[in-house]
CSV table of C-alpha atoms and ligand atoms in Angstrom, one decimal:
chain,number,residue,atom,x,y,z
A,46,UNK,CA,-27.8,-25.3,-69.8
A,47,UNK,CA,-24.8,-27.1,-68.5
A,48,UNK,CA,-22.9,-23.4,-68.2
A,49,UNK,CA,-25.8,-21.9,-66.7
A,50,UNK,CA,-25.8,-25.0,-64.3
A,51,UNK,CA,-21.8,-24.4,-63.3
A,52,UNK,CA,-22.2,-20.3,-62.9
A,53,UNK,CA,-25.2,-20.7,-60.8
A,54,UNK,CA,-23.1,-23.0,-58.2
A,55,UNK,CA,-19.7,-20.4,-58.6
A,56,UNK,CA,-22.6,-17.7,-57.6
A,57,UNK,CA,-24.1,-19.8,-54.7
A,58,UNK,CA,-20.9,-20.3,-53.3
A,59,UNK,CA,-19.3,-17.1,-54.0
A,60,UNK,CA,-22.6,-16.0,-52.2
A,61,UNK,CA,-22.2,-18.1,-49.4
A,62,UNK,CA,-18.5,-17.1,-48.7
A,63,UNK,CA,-19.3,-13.5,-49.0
A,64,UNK,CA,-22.2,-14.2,-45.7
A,65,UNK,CA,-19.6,-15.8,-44.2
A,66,UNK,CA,-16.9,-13.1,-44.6
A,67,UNK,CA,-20.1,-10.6,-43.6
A,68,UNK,CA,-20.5,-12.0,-40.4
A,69,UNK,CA,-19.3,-10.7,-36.7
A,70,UNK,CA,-18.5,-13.9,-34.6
A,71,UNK,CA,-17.6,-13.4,-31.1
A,72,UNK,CA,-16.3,-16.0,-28.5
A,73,UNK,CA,-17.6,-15.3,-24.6
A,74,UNK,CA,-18.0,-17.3,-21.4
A,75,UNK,CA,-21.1,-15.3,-20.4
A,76,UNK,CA,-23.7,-17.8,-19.9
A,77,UNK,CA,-24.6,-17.7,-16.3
A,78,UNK,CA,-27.6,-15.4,-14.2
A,79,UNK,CA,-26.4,-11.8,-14.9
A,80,UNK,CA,-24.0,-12.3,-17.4
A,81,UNK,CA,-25.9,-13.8,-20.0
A,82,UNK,CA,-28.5,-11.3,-19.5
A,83,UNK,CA,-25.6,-8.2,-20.0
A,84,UNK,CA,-24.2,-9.9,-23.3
A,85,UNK,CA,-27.3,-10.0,-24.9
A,86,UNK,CA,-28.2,-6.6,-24.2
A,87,UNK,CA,-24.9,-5.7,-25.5
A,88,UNK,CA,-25.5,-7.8,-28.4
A,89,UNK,CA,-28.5,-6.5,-28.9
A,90,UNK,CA,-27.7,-2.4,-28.8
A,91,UNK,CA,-24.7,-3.5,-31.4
A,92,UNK,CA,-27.7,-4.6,-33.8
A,93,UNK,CA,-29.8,-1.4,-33.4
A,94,UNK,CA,-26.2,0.5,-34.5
A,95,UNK,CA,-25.4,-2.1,-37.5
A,96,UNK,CA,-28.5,-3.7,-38.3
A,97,UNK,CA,-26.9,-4.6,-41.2
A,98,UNK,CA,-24.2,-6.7,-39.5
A,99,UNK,CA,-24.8,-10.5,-39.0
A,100,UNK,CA,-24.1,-11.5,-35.4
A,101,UNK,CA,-22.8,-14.7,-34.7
A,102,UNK,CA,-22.7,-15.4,-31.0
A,103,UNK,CA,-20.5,-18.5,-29.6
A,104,UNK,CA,-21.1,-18.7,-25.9
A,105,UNK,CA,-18.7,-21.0,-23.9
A,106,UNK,CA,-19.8,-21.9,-20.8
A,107,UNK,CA,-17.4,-22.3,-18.0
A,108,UNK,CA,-16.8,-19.4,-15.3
A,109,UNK,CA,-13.7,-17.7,-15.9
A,110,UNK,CA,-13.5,-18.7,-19.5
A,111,UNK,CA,-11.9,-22.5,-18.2
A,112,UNK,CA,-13.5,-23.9,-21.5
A,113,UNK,CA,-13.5,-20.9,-23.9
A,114,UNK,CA,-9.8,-20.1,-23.8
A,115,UNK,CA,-9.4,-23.2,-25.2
A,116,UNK,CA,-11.2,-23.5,-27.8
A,117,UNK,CA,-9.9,-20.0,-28.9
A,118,UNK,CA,-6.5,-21.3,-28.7
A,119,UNK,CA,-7.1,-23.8,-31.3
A,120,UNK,CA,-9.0,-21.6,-33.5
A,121,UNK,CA,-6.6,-18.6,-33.3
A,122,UNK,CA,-3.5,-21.4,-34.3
A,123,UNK,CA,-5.2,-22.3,-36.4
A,124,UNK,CA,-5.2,-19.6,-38.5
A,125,UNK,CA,-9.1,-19.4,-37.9
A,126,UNK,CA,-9.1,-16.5,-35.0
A,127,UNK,CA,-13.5,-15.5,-34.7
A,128,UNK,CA,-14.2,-11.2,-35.4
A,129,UNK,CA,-13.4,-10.8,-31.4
A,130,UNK,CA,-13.3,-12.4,-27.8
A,131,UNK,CA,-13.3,-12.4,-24.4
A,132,UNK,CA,-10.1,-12.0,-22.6
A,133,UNK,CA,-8.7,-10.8,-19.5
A,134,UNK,CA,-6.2,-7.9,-19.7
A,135,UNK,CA,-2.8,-8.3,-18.3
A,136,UNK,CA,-1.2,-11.3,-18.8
A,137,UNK,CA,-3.9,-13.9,-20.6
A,138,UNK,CA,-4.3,-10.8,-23.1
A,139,UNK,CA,-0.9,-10.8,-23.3
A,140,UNK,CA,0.4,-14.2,-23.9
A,141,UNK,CA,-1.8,-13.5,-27.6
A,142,UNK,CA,-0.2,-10.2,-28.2
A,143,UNK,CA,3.7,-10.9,-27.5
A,144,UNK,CA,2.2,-14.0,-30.1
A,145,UNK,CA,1.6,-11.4,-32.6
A,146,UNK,CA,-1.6,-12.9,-32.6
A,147,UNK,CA,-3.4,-9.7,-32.5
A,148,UNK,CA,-3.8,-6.4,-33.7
A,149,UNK,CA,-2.5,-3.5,-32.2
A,150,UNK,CA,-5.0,-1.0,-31.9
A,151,UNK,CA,-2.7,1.8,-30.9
A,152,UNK,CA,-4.9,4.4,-33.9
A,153,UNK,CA,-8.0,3.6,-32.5
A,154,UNK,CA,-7.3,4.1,-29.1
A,155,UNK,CA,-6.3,7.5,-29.8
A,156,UNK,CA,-8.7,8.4,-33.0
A,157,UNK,CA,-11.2,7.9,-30.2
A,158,UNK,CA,-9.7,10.0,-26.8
A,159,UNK,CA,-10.3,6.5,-24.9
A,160,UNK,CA,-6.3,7.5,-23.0
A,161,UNK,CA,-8.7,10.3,-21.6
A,162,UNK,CA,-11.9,8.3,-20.5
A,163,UNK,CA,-10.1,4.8,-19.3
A,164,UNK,CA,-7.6,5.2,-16.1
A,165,UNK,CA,-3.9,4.6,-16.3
A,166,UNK,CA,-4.0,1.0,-15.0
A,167,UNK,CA,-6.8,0.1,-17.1
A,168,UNK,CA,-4.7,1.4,-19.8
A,169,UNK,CA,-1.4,-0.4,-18.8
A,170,UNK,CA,-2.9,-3.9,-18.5
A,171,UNK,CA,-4.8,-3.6,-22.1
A,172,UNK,CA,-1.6,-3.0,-23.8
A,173,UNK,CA,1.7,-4.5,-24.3
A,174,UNK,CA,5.0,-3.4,-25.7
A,175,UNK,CA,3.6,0.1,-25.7
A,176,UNK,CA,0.9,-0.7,-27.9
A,177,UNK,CA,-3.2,-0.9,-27.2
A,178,UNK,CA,-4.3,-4.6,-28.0
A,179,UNK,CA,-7.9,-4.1,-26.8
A,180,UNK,CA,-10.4,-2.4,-25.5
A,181,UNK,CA,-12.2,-2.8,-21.4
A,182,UNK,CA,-16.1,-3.6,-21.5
A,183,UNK,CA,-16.3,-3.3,-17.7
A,184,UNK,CA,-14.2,-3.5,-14.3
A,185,UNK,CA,-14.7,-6.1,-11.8
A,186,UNK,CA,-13.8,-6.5,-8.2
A,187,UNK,CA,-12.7,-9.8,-7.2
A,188,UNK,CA,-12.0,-9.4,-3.5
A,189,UNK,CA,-16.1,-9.6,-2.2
A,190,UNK,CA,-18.0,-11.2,0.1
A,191,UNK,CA,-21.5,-11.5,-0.3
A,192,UNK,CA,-23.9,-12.5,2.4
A,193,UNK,CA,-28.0,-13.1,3.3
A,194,UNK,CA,-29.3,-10.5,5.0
A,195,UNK,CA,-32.1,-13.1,6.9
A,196,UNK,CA,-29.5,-15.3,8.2
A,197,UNK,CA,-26.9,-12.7,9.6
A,198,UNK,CA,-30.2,-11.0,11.3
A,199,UNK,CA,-31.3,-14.4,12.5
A,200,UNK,CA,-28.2,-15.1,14.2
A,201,UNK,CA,-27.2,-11.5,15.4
A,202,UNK,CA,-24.7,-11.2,13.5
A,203,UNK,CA,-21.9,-8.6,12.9
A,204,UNK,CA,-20.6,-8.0,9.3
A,205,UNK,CA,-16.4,-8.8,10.3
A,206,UNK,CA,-13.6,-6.4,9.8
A,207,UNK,CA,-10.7,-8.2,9.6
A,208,UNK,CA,-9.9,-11.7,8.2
A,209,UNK,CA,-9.9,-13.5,11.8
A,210,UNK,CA,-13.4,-11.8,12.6
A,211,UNK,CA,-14.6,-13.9,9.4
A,212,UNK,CA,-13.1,-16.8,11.0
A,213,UNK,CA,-14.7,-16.3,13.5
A,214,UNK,CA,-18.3,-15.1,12.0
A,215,UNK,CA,-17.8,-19.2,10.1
A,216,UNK,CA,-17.1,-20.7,13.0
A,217,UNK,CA,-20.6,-18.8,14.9
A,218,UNK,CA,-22.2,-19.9,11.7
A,219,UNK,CA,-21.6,-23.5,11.8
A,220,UNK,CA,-22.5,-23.7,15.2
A,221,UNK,CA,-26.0,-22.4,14.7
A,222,UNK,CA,-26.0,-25.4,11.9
A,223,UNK,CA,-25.8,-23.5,8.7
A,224,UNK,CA,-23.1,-24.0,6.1
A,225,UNK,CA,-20.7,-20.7,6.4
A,226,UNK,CA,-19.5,-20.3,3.2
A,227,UNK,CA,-20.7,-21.4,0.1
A,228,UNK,CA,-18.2,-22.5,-2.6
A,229,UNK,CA,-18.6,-24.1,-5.9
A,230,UNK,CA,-15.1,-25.6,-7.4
A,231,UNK,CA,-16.0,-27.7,-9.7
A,232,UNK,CA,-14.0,-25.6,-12.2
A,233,UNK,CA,-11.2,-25.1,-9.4
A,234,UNK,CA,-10.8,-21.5,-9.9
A,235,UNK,CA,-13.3,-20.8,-7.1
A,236,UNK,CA,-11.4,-22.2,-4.5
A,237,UNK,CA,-8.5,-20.7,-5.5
A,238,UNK,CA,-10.5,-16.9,-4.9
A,239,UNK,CA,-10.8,-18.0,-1.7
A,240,UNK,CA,-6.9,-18.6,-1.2
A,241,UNK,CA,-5.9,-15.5,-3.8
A,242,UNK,CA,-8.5,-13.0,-1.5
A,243,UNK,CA,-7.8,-14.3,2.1
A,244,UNK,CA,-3.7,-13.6,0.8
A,245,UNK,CA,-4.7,-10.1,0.1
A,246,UNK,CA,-6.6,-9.2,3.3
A,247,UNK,CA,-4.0,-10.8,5.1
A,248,UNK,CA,-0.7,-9.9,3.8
A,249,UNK,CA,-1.6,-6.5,1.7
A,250,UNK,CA,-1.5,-5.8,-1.2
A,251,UNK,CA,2.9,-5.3,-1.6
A,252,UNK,CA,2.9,-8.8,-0.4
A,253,UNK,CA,0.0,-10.0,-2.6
A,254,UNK,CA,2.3,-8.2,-5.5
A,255,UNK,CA,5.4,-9.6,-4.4
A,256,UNK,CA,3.9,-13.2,-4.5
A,257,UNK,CA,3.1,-13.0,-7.5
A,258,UNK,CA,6.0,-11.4,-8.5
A,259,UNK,CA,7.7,-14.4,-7.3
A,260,UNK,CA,9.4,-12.4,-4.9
A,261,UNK,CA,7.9,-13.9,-1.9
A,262,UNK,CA,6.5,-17.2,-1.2
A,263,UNK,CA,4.8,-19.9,1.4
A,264,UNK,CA,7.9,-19.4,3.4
A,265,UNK,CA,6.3,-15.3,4.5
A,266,UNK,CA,4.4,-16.0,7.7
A,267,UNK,CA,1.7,-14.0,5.9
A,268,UNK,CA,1.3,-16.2,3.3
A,269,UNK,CA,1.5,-19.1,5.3
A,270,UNK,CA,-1.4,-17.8,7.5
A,271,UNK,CA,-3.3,-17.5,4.7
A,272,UNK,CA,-2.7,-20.8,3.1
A,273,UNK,CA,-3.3,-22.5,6.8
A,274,UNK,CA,-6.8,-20.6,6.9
A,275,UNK,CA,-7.8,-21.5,2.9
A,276,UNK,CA,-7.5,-25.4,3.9
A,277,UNK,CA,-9.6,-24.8,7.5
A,278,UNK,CA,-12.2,-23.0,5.3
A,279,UNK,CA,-12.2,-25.7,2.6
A,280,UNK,CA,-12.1,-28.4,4.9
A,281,UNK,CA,-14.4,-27.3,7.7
A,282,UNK,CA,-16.4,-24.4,6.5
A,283,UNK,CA,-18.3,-24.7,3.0
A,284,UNK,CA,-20.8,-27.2,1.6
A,285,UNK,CA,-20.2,-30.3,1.0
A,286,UNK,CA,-21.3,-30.3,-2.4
A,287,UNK,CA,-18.7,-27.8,-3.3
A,288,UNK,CA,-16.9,-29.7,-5.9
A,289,UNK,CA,-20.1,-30.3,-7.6
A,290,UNK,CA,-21.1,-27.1,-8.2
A,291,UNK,CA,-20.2,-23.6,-10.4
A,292,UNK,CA,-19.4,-20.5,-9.0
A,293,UNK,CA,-23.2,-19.4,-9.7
A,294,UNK,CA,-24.6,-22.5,-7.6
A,295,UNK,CA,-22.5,-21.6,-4.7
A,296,UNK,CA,-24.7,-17.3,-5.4
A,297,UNK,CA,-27.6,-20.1,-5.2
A,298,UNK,CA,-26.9,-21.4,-1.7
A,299,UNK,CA,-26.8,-18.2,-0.6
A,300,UNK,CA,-29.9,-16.6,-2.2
A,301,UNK,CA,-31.6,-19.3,-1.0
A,302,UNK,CA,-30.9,-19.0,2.7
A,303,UNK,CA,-28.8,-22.6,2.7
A,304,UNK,CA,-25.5,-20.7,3.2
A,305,UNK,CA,-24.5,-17.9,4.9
A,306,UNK,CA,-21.6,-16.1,3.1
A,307,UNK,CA,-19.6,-16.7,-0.3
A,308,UNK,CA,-16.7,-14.6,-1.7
A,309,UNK,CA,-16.3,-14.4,-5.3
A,310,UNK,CA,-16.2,-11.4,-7.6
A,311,UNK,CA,-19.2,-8.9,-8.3
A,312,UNK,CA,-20.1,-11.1,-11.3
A,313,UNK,CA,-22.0,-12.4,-7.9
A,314,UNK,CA,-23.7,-8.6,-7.9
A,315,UNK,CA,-25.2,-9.7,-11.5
A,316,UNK,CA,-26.3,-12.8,-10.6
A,317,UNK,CA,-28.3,-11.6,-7.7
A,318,UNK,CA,-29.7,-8.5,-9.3
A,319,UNK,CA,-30.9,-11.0,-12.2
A,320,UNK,CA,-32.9,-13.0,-9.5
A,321,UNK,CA,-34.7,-9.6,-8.7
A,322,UNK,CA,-32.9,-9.5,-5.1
A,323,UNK,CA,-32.0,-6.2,-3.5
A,324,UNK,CA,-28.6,-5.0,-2.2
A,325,UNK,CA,-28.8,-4.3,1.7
A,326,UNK,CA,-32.3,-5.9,1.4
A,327,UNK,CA,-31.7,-9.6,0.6
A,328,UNK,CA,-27.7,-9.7,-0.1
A,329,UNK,CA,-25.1,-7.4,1.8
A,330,UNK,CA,-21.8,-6.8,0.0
A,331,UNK,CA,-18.4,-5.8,1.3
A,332,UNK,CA,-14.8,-5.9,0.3
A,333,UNK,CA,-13.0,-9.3,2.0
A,334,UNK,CA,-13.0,-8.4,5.6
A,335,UNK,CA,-9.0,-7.5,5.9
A,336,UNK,CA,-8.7,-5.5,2.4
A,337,UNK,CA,-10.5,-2.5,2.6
A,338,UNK,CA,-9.3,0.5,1.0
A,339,UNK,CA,-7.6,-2.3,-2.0
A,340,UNK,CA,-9.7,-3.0,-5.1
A,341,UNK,CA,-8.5,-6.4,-6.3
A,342,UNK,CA,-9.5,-5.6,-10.3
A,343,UNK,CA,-10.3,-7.9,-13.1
A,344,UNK,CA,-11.1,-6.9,-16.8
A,345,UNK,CA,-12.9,-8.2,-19.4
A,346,UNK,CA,-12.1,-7.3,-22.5
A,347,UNK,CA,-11.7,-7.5,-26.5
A,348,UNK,CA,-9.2,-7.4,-28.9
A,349,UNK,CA,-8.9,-8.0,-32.7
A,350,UNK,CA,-7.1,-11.2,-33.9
A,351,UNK,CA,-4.7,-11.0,-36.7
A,352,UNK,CA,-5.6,-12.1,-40.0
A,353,UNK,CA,-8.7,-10.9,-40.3
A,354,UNK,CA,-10.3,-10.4,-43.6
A,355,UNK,CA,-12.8,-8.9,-45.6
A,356,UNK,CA,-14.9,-6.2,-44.1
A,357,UNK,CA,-14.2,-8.6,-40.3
A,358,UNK,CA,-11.8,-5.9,-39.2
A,359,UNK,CA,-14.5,-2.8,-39.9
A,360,UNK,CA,-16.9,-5.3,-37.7
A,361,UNK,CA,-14.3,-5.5,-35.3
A,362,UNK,CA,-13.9,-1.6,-34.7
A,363,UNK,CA,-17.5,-1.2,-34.7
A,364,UNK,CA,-17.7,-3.6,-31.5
A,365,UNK,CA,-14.8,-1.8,-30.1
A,366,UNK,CA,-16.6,1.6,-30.4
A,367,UNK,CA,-19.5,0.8,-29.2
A,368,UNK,CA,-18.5,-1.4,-26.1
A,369,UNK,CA,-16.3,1.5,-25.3
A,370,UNK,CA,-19.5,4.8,-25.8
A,371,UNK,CA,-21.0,5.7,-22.3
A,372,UNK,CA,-24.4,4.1,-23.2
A,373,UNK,CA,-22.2,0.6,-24.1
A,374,UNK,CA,-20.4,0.5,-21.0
A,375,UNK,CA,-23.9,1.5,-19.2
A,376,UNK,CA,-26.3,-0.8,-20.2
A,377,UNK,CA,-23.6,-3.7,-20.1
A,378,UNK,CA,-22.2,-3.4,-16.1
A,379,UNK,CA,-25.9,-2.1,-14.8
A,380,UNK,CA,-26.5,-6.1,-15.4
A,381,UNK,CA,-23.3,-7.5,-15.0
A,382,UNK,CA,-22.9,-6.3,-11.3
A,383,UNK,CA,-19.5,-4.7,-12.7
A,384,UNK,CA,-18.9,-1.2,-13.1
A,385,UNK,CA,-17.9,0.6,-16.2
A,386,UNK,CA,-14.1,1.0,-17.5
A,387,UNK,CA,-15.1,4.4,-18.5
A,388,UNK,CA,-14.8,7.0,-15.3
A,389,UNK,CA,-17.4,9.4,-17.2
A,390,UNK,CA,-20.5,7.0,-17.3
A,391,UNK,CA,-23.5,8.4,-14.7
A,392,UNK,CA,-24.2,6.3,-11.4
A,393,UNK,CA,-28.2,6.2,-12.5
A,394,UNK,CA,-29.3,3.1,-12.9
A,395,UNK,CA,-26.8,1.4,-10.9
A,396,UNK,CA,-27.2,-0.2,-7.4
A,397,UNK,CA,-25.3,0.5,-4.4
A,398,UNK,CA,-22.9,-2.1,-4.4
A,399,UNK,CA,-21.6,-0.5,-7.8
A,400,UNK,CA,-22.0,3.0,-6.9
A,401,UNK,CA,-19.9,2.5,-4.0
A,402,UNK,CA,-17.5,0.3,-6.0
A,403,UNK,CA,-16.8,3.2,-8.2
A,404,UNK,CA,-16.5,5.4,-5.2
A,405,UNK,CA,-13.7,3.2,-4.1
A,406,UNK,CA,-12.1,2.4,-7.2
A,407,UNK,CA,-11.0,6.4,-7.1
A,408,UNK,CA,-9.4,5.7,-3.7
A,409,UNK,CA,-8.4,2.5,-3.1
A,410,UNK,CA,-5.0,0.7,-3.6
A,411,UNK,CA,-5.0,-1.4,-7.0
A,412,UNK,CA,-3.9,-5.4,-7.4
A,413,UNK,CA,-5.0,-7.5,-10.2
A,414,UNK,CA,-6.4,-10.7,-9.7
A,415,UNK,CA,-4.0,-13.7,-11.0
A,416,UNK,CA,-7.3,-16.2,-10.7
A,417,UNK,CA,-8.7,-14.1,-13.6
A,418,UNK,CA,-6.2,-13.7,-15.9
A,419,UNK,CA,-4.2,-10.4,-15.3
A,420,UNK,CA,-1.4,-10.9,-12.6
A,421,UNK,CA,0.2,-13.7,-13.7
A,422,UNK,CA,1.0,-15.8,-16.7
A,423,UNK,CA,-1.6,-18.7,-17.5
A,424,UNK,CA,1.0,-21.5,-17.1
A,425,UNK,CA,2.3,-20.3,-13.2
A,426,UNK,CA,-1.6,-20.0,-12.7
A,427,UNK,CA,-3.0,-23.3,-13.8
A,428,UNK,CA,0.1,-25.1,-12.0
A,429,UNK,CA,-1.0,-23.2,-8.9
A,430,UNK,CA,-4.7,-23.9,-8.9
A,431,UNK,CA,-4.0,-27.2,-9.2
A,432,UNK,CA,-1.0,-27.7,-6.6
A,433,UNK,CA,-3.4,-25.4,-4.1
A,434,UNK,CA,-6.2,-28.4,-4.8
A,435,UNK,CA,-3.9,-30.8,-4.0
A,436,UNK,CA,-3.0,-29.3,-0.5
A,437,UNK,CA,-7.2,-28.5,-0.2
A,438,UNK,CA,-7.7,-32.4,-0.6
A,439,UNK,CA,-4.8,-33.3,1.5
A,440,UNK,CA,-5.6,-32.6,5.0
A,441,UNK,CA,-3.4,-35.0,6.3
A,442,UNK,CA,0.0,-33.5,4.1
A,443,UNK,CA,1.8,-31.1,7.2
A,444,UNK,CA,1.8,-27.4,7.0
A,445,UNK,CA,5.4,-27.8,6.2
A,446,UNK,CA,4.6,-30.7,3.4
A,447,UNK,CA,2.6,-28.0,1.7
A,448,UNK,CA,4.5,-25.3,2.2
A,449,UNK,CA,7.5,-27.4,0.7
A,450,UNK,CA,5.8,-28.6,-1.8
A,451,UNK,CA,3.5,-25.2,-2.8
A,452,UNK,CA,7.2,-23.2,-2.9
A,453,UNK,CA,8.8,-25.6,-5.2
A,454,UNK,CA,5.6,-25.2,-8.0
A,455,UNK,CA,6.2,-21.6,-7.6
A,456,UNK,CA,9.8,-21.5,-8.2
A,457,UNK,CA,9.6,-23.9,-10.8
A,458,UNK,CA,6.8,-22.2,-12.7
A,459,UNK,CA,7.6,-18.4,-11.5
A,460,UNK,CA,10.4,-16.7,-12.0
A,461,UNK,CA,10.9,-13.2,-10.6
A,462,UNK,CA,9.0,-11.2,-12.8
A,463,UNK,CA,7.9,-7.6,-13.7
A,464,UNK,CA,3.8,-7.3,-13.0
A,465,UNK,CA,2.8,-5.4,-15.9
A,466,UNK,CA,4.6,-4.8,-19.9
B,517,BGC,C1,-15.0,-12.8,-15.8
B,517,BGC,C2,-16.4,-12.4,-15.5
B,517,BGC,C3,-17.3,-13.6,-15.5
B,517,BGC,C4,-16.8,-14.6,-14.4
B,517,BGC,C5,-17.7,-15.8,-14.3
B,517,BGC,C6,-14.6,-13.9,-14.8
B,517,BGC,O1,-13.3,-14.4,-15.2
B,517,BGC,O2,-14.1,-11.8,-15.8
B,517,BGC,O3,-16.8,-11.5,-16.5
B,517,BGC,O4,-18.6,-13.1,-15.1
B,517,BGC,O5,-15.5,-15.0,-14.8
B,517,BGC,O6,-17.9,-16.4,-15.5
């Protein structure tokens, strides 16, 4: 009896390890309107193909991954990495794979064809060392500004073409007593969009690169113009209850008519399309006035963690190919306001806003965006976020104070640098 007792707990347990080696656990940030609604369809086209796979979902919220990449850190050192997770390619990717904290995937990539269906840059910023370390799930464009349609009719108002005529549409805006430009910095990395996209439209993107290169700094009278326009904006322009909110509050304002404009990647094109709003109709979307013709990219994508065990790795590839199939890449971006990594995936079923995005994409100049993860290393960036809020909430420090002060965080924190391994 007392035998039967002791193999009947080994088998429990040996039973309960093996569902917990069975499982698929994945780490994302995607909890907001739009996103959520793309990761669960994901999710859920993953089960039809392996019905027989557990999923184990671990949403983090927090835009831009702020909380997740935490709590992946600790996990991954601690030799408890989940079956795959969110990361930026480019330089948050790889600060994990110069680690050798993940797997290259070099086979896959190329059991697969994926060199022929991803482009070049796509394929550059998801490897390292001249190996593939994950795989893109969609392309975002980080240098947008949306706007409501009601409120630029109400007010006669021209969409602007250069970076002054936004200045200008704000300061029309605020006149008429509506809040210009809605932000939502609670997590910082908002604000600092509006600094990283205003650089772009108003230096170009060689000076955009050089910056964060480390090449060029405050000192540029480009840059400088642009730092001198991110604190009138943050001080004069946006809602007051910008520090309060998330990126998807700020969307909020807008779609409700209580702000006029925001800028923030087409994340914001998901968000609106889950509220049932129409592009042209009840949101217009353009590149930053100032950086037409440059597509300021940001990926998300997944790798596969060393140290995996158990059939993990098999659920690991299975992700990887099916994020990576047309009808994967489709049915995720349609929602996400993103379009696909893929260049083969049909427009139907996308709206305007990412039809012409992956019109543009063909054409335009490419930068990545250093707010989200790919053109700089994490330490330079969370030491500039926060010296840039130190200069937003300082209105009283002189534009040489900051400029002194911004160009000794970069020196200290960049040091002339290639952009991509
Ligand atoms: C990610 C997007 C996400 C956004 C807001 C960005 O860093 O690349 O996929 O929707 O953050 O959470």
């Amino acid at each position: 009896m007392k035998k039967i007792g002791i193999l009947f707990v080994i088998l429990t347990l040996v039973g309960s390890i093996a569902v917990v080696a069975a499982q698929f656990s994945i780490y994302d940030w995607w909890t907001a309107g739009g996103e959520k609604q793309a990761i669960t369809t994901e999710l859920n086209y993953f089960h039809q193909l392996y019905p027989e796979i557990r999923i184990v979902q671990n949403p983090v919220a927090g835009g831009a991954g702020v909380n997740m990449q935490a709590a992946i850190k600790s996990l991954i050192f601690a030799g408890l990495p989940p079956t795959t997770f969110q990361v930026h390619a480019g330089w948050e990717m790889y600060q994990y794979a110069s680690a050798k904290l993940l797997d290259p995937i070099t086979n896959l990539w190329q059991s697969e064809g994926w060199t022929k269906v991803f482009p070049k840059r796509i394929q550059e910023l998801c490897s390292y060392n001249g190996k593939f370390y994950a795989v893109p799930m969609d392309i975002h464009r980080a240098n947008m500004l949306w706007y409501n349609v009601s409120i630029f009719k109400k007010l006669g108002l021209k969409v602007p073409t250069t970076f002054q005529g936004l200045m200008n549409t704000m300061k029309k805006i605020k006149a008429a007593g509506y809040t210009p430009l809605a932000v939502g910095d609670r997590n910082q990395w908002p604000a600092a969009m509006v600094f990283e996209e205003g650089l772009l439209a108003l230096s170009g993107p060689k000076t955009y690169d050089d910056f964060f290169e480390g090449k060029v700094n405050y000192s540029n009278s480009k840059v400088q113009e642009a730092l001198k326009d991110f604190r009138y904006i943050m001080e004069n322009y946006t809602n007051e209850n910008h520090a309060s909110l998330t990126w998807d509050g700020a969307c909020g304002l807008v779609a409700k008519g209580k702000a006029a404009m925001t800028i923030m990647g087409d994340w914001a094109n998901g968000y609106f399309i889950a509220l049932g709003m129409k592009p042209n109709v009840d949101y217009g979307a353009i590149a930053v006035p100032g950086s037409q013709g440059v597509y300021n990219i940001v990926i998300d994508a997944f790798p596969v963690p060393v140290g995996l065990k158990g059939a993990a790795k098999d659920y690991a590839y299975d992700w990887l190919k099916t994020i990576a199939t047309v009808k994967g890449q489709a049915i995720f971006n349609q929602l996400k306001g993103s379009i696909p990594a893929r260049t083969d995936v049909p427009t139907t079923g996308f709206n305007v806003v990412q039809v012409n995005n992956m019109k543009e994409l063909k054409t335009d100049v490419l930068v990545s965006s250093a707010v989200h993860g790919s053109e700089a290393p994490a330490p330079f960036v969370t030491a500039w976020e926060n010296a840039l809020t130190v200069v937003q909430y300082h209105p009283s420090m002189s534009i040489e104070q900051a400029v002194n002060y911004l160009n000794a965080v970069n020196s200290r924190y960049l040091t002339p640098q290639k952009l991509v391994h």
